[in-house]
Coordinates of C-alpha atoms in Angstrom, one line a residue:
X1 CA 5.1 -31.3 8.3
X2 CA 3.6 -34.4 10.1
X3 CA 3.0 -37.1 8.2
X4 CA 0.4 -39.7 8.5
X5 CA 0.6 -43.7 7.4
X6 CA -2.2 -43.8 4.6
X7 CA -3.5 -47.4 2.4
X8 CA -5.6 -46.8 -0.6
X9 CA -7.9 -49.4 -1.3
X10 CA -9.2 -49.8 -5.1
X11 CA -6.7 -48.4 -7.6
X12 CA -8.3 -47.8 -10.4
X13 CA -8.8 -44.4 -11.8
X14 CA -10.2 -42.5 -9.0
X15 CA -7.3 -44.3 -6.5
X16 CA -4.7 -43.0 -9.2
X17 CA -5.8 -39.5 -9.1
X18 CA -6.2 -40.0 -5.1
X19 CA -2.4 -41.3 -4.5
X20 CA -1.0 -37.8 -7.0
X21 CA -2.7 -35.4 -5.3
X22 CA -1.7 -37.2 -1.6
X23 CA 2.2 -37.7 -3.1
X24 CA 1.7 -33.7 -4.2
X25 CA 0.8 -32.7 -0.8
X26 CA 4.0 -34.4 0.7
X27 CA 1.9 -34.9 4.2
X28 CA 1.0 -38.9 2.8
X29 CA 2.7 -41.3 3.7
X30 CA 1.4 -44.2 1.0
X31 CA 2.4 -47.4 3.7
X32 CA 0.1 -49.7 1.4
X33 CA -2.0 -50.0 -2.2
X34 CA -4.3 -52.9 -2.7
X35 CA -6.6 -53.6 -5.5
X36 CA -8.1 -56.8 -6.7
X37 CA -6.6 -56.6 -9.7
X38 CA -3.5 -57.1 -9.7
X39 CA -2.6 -55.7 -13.2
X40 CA -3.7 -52.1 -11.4
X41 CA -0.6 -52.2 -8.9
X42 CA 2.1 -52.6 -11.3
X43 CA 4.7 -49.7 -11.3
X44 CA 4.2 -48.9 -7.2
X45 CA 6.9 -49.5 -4.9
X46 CA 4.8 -49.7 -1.9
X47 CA 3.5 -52.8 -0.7
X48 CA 1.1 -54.2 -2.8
X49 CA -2.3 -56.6 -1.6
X50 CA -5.5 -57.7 -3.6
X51 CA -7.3 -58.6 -0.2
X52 CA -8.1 -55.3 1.2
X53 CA -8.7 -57.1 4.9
X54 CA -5.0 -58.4 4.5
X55 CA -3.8 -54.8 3.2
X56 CA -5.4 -53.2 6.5
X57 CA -4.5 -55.9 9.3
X58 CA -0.7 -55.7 8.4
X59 CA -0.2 -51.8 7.1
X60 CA -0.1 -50.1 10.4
X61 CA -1.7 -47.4 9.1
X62 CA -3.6 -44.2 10.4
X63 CA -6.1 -43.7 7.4
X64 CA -7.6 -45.3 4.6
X65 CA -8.5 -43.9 1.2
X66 CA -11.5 -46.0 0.2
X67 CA -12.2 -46.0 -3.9
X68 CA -13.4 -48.6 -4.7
X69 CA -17.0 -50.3 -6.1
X70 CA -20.0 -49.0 -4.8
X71 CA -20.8 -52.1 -3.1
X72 CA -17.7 -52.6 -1.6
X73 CA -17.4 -49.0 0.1
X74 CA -20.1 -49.4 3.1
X75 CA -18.0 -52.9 4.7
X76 CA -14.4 -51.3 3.8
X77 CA -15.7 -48.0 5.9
X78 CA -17.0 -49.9 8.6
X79 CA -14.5 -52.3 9.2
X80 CA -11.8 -48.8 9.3
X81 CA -13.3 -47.6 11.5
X82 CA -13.6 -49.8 13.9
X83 CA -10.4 -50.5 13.7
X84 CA -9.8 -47.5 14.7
X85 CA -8.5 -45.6 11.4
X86 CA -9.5 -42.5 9.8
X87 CA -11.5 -42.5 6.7
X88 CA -11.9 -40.9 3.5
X89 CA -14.1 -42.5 1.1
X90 CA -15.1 -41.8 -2.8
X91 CA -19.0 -41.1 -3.9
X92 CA -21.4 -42.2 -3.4
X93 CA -21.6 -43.1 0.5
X94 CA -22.4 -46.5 -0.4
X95 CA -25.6 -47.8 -2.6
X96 CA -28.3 -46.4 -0.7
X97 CA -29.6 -44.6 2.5
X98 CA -29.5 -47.3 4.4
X99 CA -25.9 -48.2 3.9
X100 CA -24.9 -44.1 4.6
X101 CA -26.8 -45.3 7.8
X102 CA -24.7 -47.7 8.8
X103 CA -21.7 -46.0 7.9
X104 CA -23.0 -43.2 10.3
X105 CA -23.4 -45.7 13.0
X106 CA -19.9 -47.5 12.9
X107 CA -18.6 -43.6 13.2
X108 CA -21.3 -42.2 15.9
X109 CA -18.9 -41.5 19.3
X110 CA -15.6 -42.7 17.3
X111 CA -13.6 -39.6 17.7
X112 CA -12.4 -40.6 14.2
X113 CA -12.5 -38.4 10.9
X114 CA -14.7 -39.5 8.3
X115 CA -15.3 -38.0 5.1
X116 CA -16.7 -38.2 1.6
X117 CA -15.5 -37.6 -1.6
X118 CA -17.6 -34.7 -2.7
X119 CA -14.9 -33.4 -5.4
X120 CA -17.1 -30.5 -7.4
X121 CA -17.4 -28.4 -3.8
X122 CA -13.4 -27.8 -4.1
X123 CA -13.7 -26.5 -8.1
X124 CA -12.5 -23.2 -8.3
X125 CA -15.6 -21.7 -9.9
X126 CA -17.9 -22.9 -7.3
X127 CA -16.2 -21.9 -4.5
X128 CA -16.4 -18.1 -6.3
X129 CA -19.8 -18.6 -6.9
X130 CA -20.4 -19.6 -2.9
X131 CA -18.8 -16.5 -2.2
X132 CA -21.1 -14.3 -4.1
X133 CA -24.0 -16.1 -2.7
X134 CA -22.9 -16.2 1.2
X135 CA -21.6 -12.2 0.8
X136 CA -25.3 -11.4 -0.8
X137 CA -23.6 -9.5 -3.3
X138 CA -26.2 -10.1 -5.9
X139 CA -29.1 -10.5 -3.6
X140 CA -31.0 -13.7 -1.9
X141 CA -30.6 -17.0 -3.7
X142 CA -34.4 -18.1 -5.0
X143 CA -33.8 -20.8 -7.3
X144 CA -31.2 -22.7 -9.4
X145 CA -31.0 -25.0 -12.4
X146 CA -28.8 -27.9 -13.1
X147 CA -27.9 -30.1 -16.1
X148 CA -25.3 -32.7 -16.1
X149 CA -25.2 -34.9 -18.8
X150 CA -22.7 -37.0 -20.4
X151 CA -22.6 -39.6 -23.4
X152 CA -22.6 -43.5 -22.6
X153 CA -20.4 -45.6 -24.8
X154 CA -21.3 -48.4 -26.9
X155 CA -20.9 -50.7 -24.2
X156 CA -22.6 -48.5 -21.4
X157 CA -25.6 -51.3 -20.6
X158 CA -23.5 -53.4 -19.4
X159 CA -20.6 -51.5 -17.6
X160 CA -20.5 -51.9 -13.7
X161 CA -22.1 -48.1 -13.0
X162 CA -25.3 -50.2 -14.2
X163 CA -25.4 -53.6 -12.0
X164 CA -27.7 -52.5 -9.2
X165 CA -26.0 -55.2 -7.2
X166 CA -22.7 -53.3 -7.8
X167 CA -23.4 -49.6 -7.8
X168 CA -27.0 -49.5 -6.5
X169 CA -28.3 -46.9 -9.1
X170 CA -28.1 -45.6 -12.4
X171 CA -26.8 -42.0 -14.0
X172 CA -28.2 -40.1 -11.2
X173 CA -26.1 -42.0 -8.2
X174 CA -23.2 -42.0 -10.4
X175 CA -22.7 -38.4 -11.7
X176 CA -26.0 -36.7 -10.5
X177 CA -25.1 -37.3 -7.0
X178 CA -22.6 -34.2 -7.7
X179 CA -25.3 -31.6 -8.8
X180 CA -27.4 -33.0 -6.2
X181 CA -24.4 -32.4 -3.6
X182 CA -24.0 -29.0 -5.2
X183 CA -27.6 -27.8 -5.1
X184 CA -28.2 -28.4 -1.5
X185 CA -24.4 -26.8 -0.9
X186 CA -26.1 -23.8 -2.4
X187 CA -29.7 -23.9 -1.4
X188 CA -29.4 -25.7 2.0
X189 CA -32.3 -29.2 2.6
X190 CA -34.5 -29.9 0.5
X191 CA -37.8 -31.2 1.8
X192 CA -40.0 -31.4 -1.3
X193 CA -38.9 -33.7 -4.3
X194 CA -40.8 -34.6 -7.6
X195 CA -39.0 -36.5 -9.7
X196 CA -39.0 -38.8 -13.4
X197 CA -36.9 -42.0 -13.1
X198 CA -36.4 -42.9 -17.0
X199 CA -34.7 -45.4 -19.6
X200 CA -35.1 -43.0 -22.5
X201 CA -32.7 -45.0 -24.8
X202 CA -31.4 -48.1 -23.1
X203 CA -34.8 -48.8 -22.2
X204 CA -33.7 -52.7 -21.0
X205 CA -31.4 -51.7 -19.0
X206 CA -31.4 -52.7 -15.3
X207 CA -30.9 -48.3 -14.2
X208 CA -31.8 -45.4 -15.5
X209 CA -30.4 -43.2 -18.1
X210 CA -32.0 -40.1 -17.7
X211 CA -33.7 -37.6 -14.1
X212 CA -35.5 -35.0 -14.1
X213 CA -36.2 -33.4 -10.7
X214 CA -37.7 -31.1 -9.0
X215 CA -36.9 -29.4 -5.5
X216 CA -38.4 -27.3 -2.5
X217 CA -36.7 -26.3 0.5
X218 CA -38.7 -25.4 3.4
X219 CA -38.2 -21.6 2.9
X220 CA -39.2 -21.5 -0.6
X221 CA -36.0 -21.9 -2.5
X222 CA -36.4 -24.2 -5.8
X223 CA -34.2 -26.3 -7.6
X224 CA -34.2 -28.3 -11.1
X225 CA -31.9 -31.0 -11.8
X226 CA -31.8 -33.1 -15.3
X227 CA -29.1 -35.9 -14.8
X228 CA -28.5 -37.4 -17.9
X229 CA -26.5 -40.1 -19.4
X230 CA -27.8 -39.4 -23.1
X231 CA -26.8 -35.5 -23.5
X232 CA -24.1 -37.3 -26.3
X233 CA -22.2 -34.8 -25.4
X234 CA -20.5 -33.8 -22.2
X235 CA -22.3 -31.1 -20.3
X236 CA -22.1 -29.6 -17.4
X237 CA -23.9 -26.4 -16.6
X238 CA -25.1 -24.5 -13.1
X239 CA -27.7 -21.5 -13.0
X240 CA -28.2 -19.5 -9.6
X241 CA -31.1 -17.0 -10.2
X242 CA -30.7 -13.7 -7.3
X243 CA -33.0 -11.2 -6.0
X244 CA -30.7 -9.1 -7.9
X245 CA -29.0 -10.7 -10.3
X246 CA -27.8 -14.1 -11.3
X247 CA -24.9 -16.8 -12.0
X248 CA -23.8 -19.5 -14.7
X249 CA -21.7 -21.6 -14.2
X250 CA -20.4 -23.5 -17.2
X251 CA -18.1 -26.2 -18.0
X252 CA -16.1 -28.1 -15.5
X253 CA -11.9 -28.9 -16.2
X254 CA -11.4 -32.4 -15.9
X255 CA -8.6 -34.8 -16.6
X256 CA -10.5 -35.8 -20.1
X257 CA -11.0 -31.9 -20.4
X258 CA -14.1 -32.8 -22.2
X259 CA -16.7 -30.5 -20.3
X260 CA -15.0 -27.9 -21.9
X261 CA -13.6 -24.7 -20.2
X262 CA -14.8 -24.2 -16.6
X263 CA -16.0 -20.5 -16.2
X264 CA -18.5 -18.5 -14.6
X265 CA -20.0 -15.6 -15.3
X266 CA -22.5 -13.2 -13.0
X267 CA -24.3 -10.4 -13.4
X268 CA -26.3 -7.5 -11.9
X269 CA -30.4 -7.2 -12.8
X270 CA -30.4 -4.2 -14.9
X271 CA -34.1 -3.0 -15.6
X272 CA -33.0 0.9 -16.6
X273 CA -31.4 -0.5 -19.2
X274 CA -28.7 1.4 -18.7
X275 CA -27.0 -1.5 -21.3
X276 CA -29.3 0.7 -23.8
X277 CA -31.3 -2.7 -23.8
X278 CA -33.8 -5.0 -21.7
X279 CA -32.3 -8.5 -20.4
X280 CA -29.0 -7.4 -21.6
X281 CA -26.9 -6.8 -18.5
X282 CA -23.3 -5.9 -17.8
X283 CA -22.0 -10.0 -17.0
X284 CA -18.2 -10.6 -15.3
X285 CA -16.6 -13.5 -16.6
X286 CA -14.1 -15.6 -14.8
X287 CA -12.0 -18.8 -16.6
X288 CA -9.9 -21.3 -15.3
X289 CA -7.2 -23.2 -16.6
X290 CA -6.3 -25.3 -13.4
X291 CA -8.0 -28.0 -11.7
X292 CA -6.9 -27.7 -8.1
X293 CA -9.9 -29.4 -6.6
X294 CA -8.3 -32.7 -6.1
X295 CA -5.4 -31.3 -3.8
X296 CA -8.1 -29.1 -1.9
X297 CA -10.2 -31.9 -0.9
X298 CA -7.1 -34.3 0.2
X299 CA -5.3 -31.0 2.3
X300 CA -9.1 -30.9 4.5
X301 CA -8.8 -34.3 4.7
X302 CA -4.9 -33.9 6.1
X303 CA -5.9 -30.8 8.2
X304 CA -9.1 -32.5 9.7
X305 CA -6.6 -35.9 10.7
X306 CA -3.2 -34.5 11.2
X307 CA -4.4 -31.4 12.9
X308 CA -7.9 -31.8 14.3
X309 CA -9.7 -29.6 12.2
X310 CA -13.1 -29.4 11.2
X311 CA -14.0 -31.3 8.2
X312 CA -16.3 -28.2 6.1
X313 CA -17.1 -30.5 2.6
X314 CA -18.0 -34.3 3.0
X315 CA -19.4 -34.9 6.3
X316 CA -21.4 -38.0 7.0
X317 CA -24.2 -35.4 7.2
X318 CA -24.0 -33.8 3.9
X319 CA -23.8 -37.8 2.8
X320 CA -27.2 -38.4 4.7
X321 CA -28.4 -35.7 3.4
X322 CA -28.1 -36.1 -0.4
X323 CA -28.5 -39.8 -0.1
X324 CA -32.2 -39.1 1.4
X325 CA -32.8 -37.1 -1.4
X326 CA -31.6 -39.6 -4.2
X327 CA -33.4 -42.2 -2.5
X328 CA -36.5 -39.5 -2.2
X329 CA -36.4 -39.1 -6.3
X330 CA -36.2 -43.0 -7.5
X331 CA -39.1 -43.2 -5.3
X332 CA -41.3 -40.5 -7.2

């Protein structure tokens, strides 16, 4: 297998679960790790920096893994690429549209691979659920809900997801950028959006803790999201309603496992009632115990750099895309 010289910049919890799943694949080679703090490098025998322009000028490498602050993503990408190194980058493709912009610009005629960390696309029940919807085996896709909520910790006004300056948004660019991601993976562009922007409970703070939107796409497919940081309880649930039938998706495995179990369940419209009654249809019901999503995403990532392939999940377009439409609900 070819290998390819990787740095990952920002170690924190997201570059942790990055550098497993890359060491898993056995096609990384991890030249460098940096992180500004310093406390986050101990334990890795690679070469170690806390100036990620000092990591990149004397690493030698092919790609960089970019996870770090929101804030920081948009310079780190830029300066990559023109460098001329491959990029894959965490959520969200910087703080706002016009930073996915310029992101877009630095890689416009690069040649070089540039992707996004769009994580839920790899999960193993929404890949089955694509597959029912691009097969048509439950009819035309008309409309679909989405709730994902989680609870904020006693401390959650002032954590770094809630500087503007830092992360450029509140719950919705933090986790709701995922459902967002999801419903246009599923429904296509949107190019309606109502939305309600709220502070429900930490009303002083600086971003939102609460969304409610409301989607259109050009051909008449609509969408619902509610992106909460006040559900209390971890939540994370899909509905895709059919000409003929529908699909839930429910639960999402994580590392904290506190979403619950990730399943999905679909069924077939059933107005004979051949059930014996009404709105009670036959439902299939699929469970998973395995979150392989992680070494998905980093093998297209691999494929797209080692071997040329086409990167499917993450493009700078799908980034534009749901960007524009974040940036389209904290304006309504």
């Amino acid at each position: 297998m070819k290998r390819i010289k990787t740095v990952i910049v920002g170690m924190g919890k997201m570059g942790r679960i990055r550098y497993d799943a890359m060491k898993r694949h056995g096609g990384y080679d991890i030249v460098s790790v940096c992180d500004i703090d310093r406390n986050s490098l101990n334990g890795h025998s690679e070469p170690t920096h806390t100036d990620w322009r000092k990591c990149l000028a004397l690493s030698d490498a092919e790609t960089v893994v970019v996870c770090t602050y929101n804030g920081d993503v948009t310079e780190i990408v830029c300066h990559a690429l023109n460098e001329g190194m491959h990029v894959f980058a965490e959520k969200p493709p910087g703080r706002n549209l016009g930073e996915t912009k310029i992101m877009k610009d630095a890689h416009s005629g690069s040649g070089l691979v540039l992707k996004f960390g769009f994580n839920h696309r790899y999960h193993n029940s929404i890949i089955e659920a694509k597959t029912l919807i691009e097969h048509k085996l439950l009819g035309d896709l008309v409309c679909a809900r989405g709730v994902y909520g989680k609870a904020g910790t006693p401390e959650f006004d002032k954590e770094w997801r809630n500087d503007p300056q830092i992360s450029g948004g509140g719950i919705l660019l933090d986790q709701g950028i995922h459902m967002i991601d999801l419903l246009c993976y599923f429904c296509g562009s949107f190019s309606q959006v109502h939305g309600s922007v709220d502070q429900l409970v930490w009303q002083g703070m600086k971003t939102e803790d609460s969304v409610f939107a409301i989607l259109k796409t050009d051909d008449g497919k609509i969408a619902s999201l509610h992106s909460s940081a006040i559900q209390w309880k971890h939540k994370f649930d899909l509905d895709l309603i059919c000409t003929n039938g529908g699909i839930s998706l429910n639960g999402l495995l994580t590392a904290s496992r506190s979403y619950g179990e990730e399943r999905i369940t679909y069924y077939r419209k059933d107005l004979k009632q051949s059930t014996g009654k009404l709105g009670n249809p036959i439902e299939h019901t699929l469970c998973f115990d395995e979150d392989n999503s992680w070494d998905y995403e980093m093998s297209e990532f691999f494929e797209a750099v080692a071997n040329g392939a086409p990167i499917e999940n993450g493009t700078i377009d799908d980034a534009l895309g749901v960007m524009g439409l974040i940036e389209k609900v904290y304006s309504a």
